[in-house]
Coordinates of C-alpha atoms in Angstrom, one line a residue:
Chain A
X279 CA 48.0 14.1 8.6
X280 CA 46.9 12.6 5.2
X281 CA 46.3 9.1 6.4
X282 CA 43.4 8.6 8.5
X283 CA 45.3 8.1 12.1
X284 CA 43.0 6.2 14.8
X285 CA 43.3 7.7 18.1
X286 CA 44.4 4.5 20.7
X287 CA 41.3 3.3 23.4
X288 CA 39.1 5.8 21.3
X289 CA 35.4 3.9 20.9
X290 CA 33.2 7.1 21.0
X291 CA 28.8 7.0 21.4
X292 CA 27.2 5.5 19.0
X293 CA 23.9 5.7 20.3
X294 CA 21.6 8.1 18.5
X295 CA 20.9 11.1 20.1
X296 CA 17.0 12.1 19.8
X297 CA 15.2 14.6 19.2
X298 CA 11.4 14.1 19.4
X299 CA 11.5 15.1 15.5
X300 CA 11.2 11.2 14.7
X301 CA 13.8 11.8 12.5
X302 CA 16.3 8.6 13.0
X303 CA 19.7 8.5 14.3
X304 CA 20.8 7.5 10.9
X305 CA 19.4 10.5 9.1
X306 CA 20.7 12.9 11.9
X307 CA 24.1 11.0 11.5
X308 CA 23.9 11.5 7.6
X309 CA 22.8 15.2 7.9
X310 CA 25.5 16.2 10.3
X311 CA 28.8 17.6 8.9
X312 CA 32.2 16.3 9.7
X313 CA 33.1 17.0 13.0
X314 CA 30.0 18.4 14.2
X315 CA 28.1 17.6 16.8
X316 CA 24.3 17.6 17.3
X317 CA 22.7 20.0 19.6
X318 CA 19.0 20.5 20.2
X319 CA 19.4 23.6 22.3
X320 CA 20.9 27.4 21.2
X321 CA 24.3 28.0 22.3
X322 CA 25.0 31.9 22.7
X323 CA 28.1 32.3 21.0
X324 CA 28.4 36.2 21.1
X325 CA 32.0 37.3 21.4
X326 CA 31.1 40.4 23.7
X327 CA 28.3 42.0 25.7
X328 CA 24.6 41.0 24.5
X329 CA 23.4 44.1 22.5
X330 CA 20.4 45.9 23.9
X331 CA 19.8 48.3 21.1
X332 CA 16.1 49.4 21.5
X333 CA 13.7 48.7 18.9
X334 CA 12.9 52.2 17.9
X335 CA 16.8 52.8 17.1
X336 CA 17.0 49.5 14.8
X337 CA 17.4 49.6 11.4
X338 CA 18.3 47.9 8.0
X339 CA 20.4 49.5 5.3
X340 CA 21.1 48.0 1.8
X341 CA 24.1 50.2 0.1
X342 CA 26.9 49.8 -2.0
X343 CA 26.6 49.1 -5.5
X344 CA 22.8 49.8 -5.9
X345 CA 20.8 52.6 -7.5
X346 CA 20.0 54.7 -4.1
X347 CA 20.4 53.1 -0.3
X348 CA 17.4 52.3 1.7
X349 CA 16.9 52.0 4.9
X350 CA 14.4 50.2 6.8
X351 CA 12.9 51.4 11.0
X352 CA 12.4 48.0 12.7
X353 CA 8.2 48.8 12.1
X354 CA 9.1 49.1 8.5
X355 CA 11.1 45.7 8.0
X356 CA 8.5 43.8 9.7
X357 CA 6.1 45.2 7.1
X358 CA 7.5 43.2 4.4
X359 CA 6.3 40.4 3.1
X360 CA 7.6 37.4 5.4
X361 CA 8.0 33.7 5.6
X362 CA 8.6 31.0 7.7
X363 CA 12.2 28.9 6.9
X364 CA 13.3 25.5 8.1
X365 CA 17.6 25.3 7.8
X366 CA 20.4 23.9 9.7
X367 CA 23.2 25.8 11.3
X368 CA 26.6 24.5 11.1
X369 CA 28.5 26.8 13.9
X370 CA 32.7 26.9 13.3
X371 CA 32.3 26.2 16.8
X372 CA 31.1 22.7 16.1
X373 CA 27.6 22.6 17.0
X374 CA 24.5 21.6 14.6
X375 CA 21.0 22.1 14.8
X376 CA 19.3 20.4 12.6
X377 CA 15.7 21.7 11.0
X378 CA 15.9 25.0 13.1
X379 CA 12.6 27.1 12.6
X380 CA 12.9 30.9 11.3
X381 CA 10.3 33.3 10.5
X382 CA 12.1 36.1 8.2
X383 CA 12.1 38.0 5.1
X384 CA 14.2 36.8 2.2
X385 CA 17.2 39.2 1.0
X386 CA 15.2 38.7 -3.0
X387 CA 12.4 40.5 -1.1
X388 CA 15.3 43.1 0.4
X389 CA 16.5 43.7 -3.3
X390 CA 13.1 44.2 -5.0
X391 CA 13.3 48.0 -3.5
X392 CA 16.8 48.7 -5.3
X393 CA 18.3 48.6 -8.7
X394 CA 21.3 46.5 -8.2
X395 CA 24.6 47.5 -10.3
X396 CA 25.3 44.7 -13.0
X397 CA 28.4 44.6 -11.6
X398 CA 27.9 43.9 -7.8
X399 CA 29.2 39.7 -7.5
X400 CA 29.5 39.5 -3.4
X401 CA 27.4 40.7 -0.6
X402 CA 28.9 42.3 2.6
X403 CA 26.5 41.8 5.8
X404 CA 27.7 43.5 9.3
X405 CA 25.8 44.1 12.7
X406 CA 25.8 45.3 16.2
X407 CA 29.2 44.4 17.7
X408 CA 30.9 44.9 14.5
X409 CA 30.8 41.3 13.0
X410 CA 31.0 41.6 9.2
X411 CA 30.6 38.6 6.4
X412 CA 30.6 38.2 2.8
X413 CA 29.4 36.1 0.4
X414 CA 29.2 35.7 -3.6
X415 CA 25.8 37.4 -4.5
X416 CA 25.2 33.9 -6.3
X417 CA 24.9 31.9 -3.1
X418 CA 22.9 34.8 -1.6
X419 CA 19.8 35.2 -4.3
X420 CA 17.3 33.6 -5.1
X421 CA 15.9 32.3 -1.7
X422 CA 18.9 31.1 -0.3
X423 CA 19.2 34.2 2.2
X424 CA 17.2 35.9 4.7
X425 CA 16.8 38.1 7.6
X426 CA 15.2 36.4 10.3
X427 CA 13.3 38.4 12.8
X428 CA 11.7 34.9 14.9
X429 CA 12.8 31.6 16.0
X430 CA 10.9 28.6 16.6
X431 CA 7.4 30.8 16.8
X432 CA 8.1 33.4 19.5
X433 CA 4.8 33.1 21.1
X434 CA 4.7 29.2 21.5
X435 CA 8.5 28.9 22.9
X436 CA 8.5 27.3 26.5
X437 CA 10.9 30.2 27.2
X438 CA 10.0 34.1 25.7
X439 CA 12.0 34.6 23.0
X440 CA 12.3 38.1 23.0
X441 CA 13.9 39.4 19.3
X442 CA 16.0 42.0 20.1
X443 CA 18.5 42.7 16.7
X444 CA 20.9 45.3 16.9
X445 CA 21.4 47.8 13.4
X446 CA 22.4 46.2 10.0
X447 CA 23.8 46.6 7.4
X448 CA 24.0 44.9 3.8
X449 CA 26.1 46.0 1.0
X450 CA 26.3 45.1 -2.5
X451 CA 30.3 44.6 -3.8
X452 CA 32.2 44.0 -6.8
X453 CA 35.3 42.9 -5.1
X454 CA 36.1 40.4 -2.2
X455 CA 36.1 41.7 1.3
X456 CA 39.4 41.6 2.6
X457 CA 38.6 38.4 4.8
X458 CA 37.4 35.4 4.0
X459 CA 34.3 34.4 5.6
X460 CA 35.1 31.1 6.3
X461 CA 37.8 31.6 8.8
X462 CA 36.8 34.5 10.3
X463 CA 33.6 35.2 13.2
X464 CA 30.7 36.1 11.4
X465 CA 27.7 37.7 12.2
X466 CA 24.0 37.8 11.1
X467 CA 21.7 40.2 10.7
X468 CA 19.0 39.8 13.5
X469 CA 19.7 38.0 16.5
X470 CA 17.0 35.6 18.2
X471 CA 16.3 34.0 21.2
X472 CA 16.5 36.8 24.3
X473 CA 19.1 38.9 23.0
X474 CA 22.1 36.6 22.1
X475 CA 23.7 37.0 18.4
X476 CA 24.7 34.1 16.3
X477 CA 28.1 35.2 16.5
X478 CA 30.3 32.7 15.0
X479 CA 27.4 30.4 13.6
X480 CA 27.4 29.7 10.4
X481 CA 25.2 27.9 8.0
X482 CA 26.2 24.5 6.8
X483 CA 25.7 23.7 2.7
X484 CA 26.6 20.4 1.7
X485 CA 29.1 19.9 4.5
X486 CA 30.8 23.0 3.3
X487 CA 30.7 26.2 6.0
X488 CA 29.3 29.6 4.6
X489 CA 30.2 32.8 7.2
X490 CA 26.7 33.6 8.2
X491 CA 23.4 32.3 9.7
X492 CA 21.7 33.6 6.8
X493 CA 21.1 30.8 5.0
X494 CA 22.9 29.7 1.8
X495 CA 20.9 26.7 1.3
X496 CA 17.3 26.3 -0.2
X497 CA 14.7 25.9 2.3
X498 CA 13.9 22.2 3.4
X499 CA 10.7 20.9 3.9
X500 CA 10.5 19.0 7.3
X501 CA 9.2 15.4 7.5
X502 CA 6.7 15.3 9.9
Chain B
X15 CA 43.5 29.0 5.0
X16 CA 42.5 26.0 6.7
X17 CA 44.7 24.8 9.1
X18 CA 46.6 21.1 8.9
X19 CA 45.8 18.8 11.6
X20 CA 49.4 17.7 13.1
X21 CA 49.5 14.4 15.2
X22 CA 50.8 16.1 19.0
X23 CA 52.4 13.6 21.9
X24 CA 50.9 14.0 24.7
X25 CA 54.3 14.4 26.5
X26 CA 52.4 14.7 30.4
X27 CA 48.9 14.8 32.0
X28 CA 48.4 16.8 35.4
X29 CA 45.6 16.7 37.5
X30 CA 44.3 19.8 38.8
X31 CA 41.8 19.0 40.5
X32 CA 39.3 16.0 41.1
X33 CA 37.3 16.0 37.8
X34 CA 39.9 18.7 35.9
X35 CA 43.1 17.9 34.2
X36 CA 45.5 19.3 32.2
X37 CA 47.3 17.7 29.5
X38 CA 50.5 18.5 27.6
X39 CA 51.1 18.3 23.9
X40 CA 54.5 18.2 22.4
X41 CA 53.5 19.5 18.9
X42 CA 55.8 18.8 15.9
X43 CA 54.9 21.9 14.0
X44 CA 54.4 24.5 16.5
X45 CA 53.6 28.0 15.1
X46 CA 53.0 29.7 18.6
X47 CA 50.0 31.1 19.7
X48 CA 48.1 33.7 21.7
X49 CA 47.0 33.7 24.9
X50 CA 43.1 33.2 24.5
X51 CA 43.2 30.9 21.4
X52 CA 42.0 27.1 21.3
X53 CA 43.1 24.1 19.3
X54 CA 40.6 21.8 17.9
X55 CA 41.0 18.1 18.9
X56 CA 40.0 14.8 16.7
X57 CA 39.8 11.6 18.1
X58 CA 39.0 8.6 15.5
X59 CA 38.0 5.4 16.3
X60 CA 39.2 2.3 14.4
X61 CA 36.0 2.1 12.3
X62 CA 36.5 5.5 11.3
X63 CA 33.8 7.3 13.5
X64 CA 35.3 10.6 14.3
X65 CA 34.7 13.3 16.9
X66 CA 36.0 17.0 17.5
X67 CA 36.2 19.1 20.1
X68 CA 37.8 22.7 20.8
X69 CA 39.9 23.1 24.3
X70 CA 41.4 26.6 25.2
X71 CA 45.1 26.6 25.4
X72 CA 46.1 27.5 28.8
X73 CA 49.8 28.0 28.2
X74 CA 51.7 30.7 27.4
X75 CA 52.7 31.6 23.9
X76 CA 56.6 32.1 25.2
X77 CA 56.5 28.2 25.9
X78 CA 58.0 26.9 23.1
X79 CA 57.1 23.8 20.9
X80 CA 54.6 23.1 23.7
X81 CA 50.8 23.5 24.5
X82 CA 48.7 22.5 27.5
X83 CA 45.1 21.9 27.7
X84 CA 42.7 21.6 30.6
X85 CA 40.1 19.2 30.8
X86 CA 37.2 19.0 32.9
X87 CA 35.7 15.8 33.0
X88 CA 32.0 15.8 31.6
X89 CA 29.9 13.1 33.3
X90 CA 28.2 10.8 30.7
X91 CA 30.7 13.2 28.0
X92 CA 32.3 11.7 24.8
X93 CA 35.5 13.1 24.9
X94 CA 36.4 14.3 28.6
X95 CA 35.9 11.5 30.4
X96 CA 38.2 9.4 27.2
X97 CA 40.7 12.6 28.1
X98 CA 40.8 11.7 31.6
X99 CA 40.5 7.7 31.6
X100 CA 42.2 6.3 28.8
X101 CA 44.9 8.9 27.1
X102 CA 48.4 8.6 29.1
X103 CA 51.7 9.9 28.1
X104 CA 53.3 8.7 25.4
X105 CA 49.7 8.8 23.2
X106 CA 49.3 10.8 20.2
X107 CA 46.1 12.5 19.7
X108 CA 45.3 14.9 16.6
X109 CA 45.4 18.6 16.9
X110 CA 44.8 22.2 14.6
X111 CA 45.3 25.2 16.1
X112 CA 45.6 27.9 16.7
X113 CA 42.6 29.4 16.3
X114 CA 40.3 32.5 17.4
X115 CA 41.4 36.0 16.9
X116 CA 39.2 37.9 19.4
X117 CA 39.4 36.6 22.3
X118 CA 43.3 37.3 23.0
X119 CA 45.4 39.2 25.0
X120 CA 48.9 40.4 24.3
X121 CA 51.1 42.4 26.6
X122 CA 51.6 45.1 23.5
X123 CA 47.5 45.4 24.4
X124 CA 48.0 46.9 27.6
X125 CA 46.0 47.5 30.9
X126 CA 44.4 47.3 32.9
X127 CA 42.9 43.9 32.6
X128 CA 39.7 42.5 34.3
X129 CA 39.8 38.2 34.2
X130 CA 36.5 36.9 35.1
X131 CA 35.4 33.4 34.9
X132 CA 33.4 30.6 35.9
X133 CA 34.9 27.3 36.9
X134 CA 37.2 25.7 33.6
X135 CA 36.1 29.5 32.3
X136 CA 39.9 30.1 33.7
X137 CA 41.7 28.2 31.3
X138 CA 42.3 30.5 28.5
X139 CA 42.6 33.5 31.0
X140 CA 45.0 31.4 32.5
X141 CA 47.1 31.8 29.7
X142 CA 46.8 35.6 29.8
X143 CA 48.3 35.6 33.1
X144 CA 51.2 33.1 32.4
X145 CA 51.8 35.5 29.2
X146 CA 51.5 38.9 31.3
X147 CA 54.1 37.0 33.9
X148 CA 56.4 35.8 31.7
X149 CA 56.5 38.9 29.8
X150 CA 57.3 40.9 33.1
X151 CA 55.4 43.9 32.2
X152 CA 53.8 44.6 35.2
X153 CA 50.1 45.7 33.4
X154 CA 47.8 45.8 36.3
X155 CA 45.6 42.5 36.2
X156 CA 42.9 40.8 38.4
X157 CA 41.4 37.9 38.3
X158 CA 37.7 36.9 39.5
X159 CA 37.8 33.4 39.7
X160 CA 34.2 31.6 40.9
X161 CA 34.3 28.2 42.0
X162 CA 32.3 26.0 44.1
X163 CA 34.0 25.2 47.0
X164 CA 38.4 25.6 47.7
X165 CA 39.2 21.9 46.3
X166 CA 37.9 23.1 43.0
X167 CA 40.1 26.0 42.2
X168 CA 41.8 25.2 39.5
X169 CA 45.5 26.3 39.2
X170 CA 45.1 27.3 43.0
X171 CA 48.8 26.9 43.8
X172 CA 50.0 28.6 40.5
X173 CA 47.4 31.2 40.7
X174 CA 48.8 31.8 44.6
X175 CA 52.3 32.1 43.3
X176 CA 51.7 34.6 40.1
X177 CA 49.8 36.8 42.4
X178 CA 52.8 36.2 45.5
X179 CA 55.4 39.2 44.2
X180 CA 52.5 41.6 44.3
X181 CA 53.6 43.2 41.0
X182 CA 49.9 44.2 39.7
X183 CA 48.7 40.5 39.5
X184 CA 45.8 39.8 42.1
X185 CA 43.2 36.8 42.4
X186 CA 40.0 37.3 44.1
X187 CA 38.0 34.2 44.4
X188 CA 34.4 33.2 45.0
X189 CA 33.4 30.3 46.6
X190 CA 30.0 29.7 45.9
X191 CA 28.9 26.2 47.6
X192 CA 31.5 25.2 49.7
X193 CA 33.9 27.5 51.7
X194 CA 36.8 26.6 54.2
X195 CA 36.4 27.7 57.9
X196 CA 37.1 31.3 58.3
X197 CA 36.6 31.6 54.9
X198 CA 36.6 35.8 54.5
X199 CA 36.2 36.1 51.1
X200 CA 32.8 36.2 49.0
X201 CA 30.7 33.1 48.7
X202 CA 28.4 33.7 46.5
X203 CA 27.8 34.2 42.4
X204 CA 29.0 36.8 40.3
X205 CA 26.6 39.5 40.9
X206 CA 26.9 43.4 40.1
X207 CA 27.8 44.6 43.0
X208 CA 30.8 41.9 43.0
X209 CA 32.2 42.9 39.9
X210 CA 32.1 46.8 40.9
X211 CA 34.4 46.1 43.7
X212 CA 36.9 43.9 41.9
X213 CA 36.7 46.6 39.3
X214 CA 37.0 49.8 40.9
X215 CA 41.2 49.1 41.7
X216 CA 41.6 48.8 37.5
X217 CA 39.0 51.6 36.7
X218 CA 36.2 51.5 33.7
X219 CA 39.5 52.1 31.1
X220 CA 40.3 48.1 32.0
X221 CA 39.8 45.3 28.9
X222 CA 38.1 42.7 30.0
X223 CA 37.9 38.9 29.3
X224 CA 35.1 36.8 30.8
X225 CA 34.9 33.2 30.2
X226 CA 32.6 30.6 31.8
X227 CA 28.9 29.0 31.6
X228 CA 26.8 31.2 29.3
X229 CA 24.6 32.5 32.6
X230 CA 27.9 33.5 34.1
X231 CA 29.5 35.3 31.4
X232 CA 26.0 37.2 30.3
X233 CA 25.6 38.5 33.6
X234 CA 29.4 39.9 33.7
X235 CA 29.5 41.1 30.5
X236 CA 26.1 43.4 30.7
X237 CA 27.1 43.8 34.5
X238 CA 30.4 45.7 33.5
X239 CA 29.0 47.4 30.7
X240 CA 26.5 48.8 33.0
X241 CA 29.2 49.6 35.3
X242 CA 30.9 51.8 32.0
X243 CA 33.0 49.6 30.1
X244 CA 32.5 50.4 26.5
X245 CA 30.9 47.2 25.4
X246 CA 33.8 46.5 22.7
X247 CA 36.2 45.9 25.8
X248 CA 34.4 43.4 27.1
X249 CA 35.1 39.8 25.4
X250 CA 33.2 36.5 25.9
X251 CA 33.6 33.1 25.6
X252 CA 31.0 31.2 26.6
X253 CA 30.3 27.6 27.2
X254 CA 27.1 25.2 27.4
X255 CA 24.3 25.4 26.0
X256 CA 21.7 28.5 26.8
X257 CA 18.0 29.1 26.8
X258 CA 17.1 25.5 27.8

């Protein structure tokens, strides 16, 4: 279909939706990508069983093509240095939430403690339940990706968000994973809000869909 | 490789039940699909304000040129309730599909299989069933269906005739609000001890499938994981929002 086609008796809500951000309709019109909707809650999206993979068995590796893997216990990840992160997710299953509030440790900050090979050019990320995604190590560095170990402040959520990530993993490659991160579920590295995964979120960039709830964009400062 | 939206004809609409319908599309490039998948819908206005929406496709792939969808109708919803009010046969409506590669069954999966769902939850397990008849396989298959009362079953009829021949397709339904006199069967919410019992015919080597409201499917999927399913036989789709 390369001409728009209008659907017959379709009128569709205009009404803004709010929420209590004082941000306007309008700007949550403008900032919403085509053919998503806006959500203010947190659909679970996982694609199988919540993970309940206990704390003291979590952990963070960074391997491929680096100067020696590391690997990170859950006590030794939440001793690095940390901040907090305001970004949109764009799921592939159509939802947006605008301005969602992350506390989480920037993949830069994950790479100080290697050597990376010259000629590493895409990043590899998989989790608990087996979800992989990639990304060119250009849209990844410098602040545009992070593990995320809290959402919207733990402690002052009206529910208990309990963080309960399952084992990651982040490689450094040369070459392309096989599939493309677009079209395919993709997975991040912690999961918030009592156990769920962000299964097949993914980040939103300029109305363009990266494979992963890491971020790709630059952190936004919110209006308040 | 992103997929080309195609203008389909809606070539029927069916109600189910009360507030669910199903709707049949006529698609002029029909690639076939799997039983599980969803098409994503786009309805424009004249203005150019545009909407999308995914639906599971609750036919089976061995239908050909030909898709259905089922609809429940959303009160105060965008596109259900224009789904159920306005669109009629003869309307053309834009469609891409098929999508999802996870959730799906094929007969060359095997069985056992474990269907659970909540409500509209059936619609693509619904498919799996139509596949599993029409490919006359016989894989062992049960469905736990929940609904709230015996008027909102959806497929009721259909479901009663797959499972008539008794060739390894059962139904066991829940009715949790509203049940019909001598009503035998359970009446109340997924629980554990529920799924144990459905289970225990198939075994712990089943697949499983659950589909339904997120509260639904995360107490069946960590209720048959418990129970020994290795947790990457259980799938999930899930539906509405969670955590508020």
């Amino acid at each position: 279909v390369t001409e728009r086609f209008v659907t017959r008796g379709f009128v569709g809500r205009r009404e803004p939706t709010t929420d209590g951000s004082g941000m306007s309709g309008e700007e949550r019109r403008r900032r919403t990508p085509p053919g998503q909707y806006l959500t203010d809650g947190f659909p679970v999206l996982s694609a199988g069983p919540t993970p309940r993979t206990p704390l003291d068995r979590w952990s963070l590796t960074l391997d491929g093509l680096v100067s020696k893997p590391i690997t990170w216990s859950w006590t030794d990840f939440l001793a690095l240095r940390a901040r907090d992160w305001v970004v949109d997710i764009s799921c592939v299953t159509k939802w947006t939430h605008l301005d969602m509030r992350w506390r989480g440790v920037s993949v830069d900050t994950l790479l100080e403690s290697v050597e990376l090979d010259p000629k590493a050019a895409f990043a590899i990320a998989s989790c608990d339940g087996g979800y992989t995604t990639n990304l060119p190590l250009a849209d990844v560095l410098n602040n545009q990706a992070f593990v995320a170990f809290e959402y919207d402040g733990a402690s002052r959520s009206r529910r208990s968000m309990a963080v309960r990530p399952g084992s990651s993993y982040l490689a450094a490659t040369s070459g392309r994973a096989p599939s493309g991160f677009a079209a395919s579920a993709s997975r991040t590295a912690t999961s918030p809000a009592s156990g769920s995964r962000s299964a097949t979120t993914t980040a939103a960039t300029n109305g363009s869909r990266s494979g992963t709830p890491v971020t790709r964009r630059p952190p936004q400062r919110r209006t308040r | 490789m992103p997929i080309d939206w195609q203008l389909a004809a809606v070539n029927a609409v069916r109600d189910e039940t009360p507030t669910v319908r199903s709707l049949t599309f006529g698609l002029p490039s029909w690639s076939g699909h799997r039983a599980g998948q969803h098409v994503d819908l786009r309805l424009t206005a004249a203005d150019g304000y545009s909407v999308e929406r995914s639906y599971s496709i609750a036919s089976e792939p061995e239908r050909v040129g030909e898709i259905d969808i089922t609809v429940e109708r959303i009160e105060g919803g965008e596109v259900s309730p224009f789904l159920h009010e306005v669109v009629v046969p003869g309307d053309r409506l834009e469609v891409r599909g098929p999508i999802g590669g996870y959730f799906v069954w094929e007969a060359e999966l095997g069985g056992p299989v474990l269907l659970v769902a909540g409500g509209s939850g059936v619609v693509p397990l619904m498919a799996m069933a139509r596949h599993r008849a029409r490919a006359a396989t016989g894989i062992p298959m049960r469905l736990l269906l929940s609904s709230r009362g015996p008027e909102e079953i959806i497929y009721a009829d259909e479901l009663d005739r797959l499972a008539g021949p008794g060739d390894g397709f059962e139904v066991v339904h829940t009715l949790t609000r509203r049940q019909p006199p001598g009503w035998t069967g359970y009446s109340r919410r997924i629980d554990e001890p529920m799924l144990a019992e459905v289970l225990e015919p198939l075994g712990t080597g089943a697949r499983a499938y659950a589909c339904g409201p997120t509260a639904l499917v995360e107490t069946v999927a960590n209720g048959l994981v418990r129970l020994g399913l290795p947790p990457d036989r259980v799938r999930t789709e899930r539906f509405g929002p969670t955590g508020t």
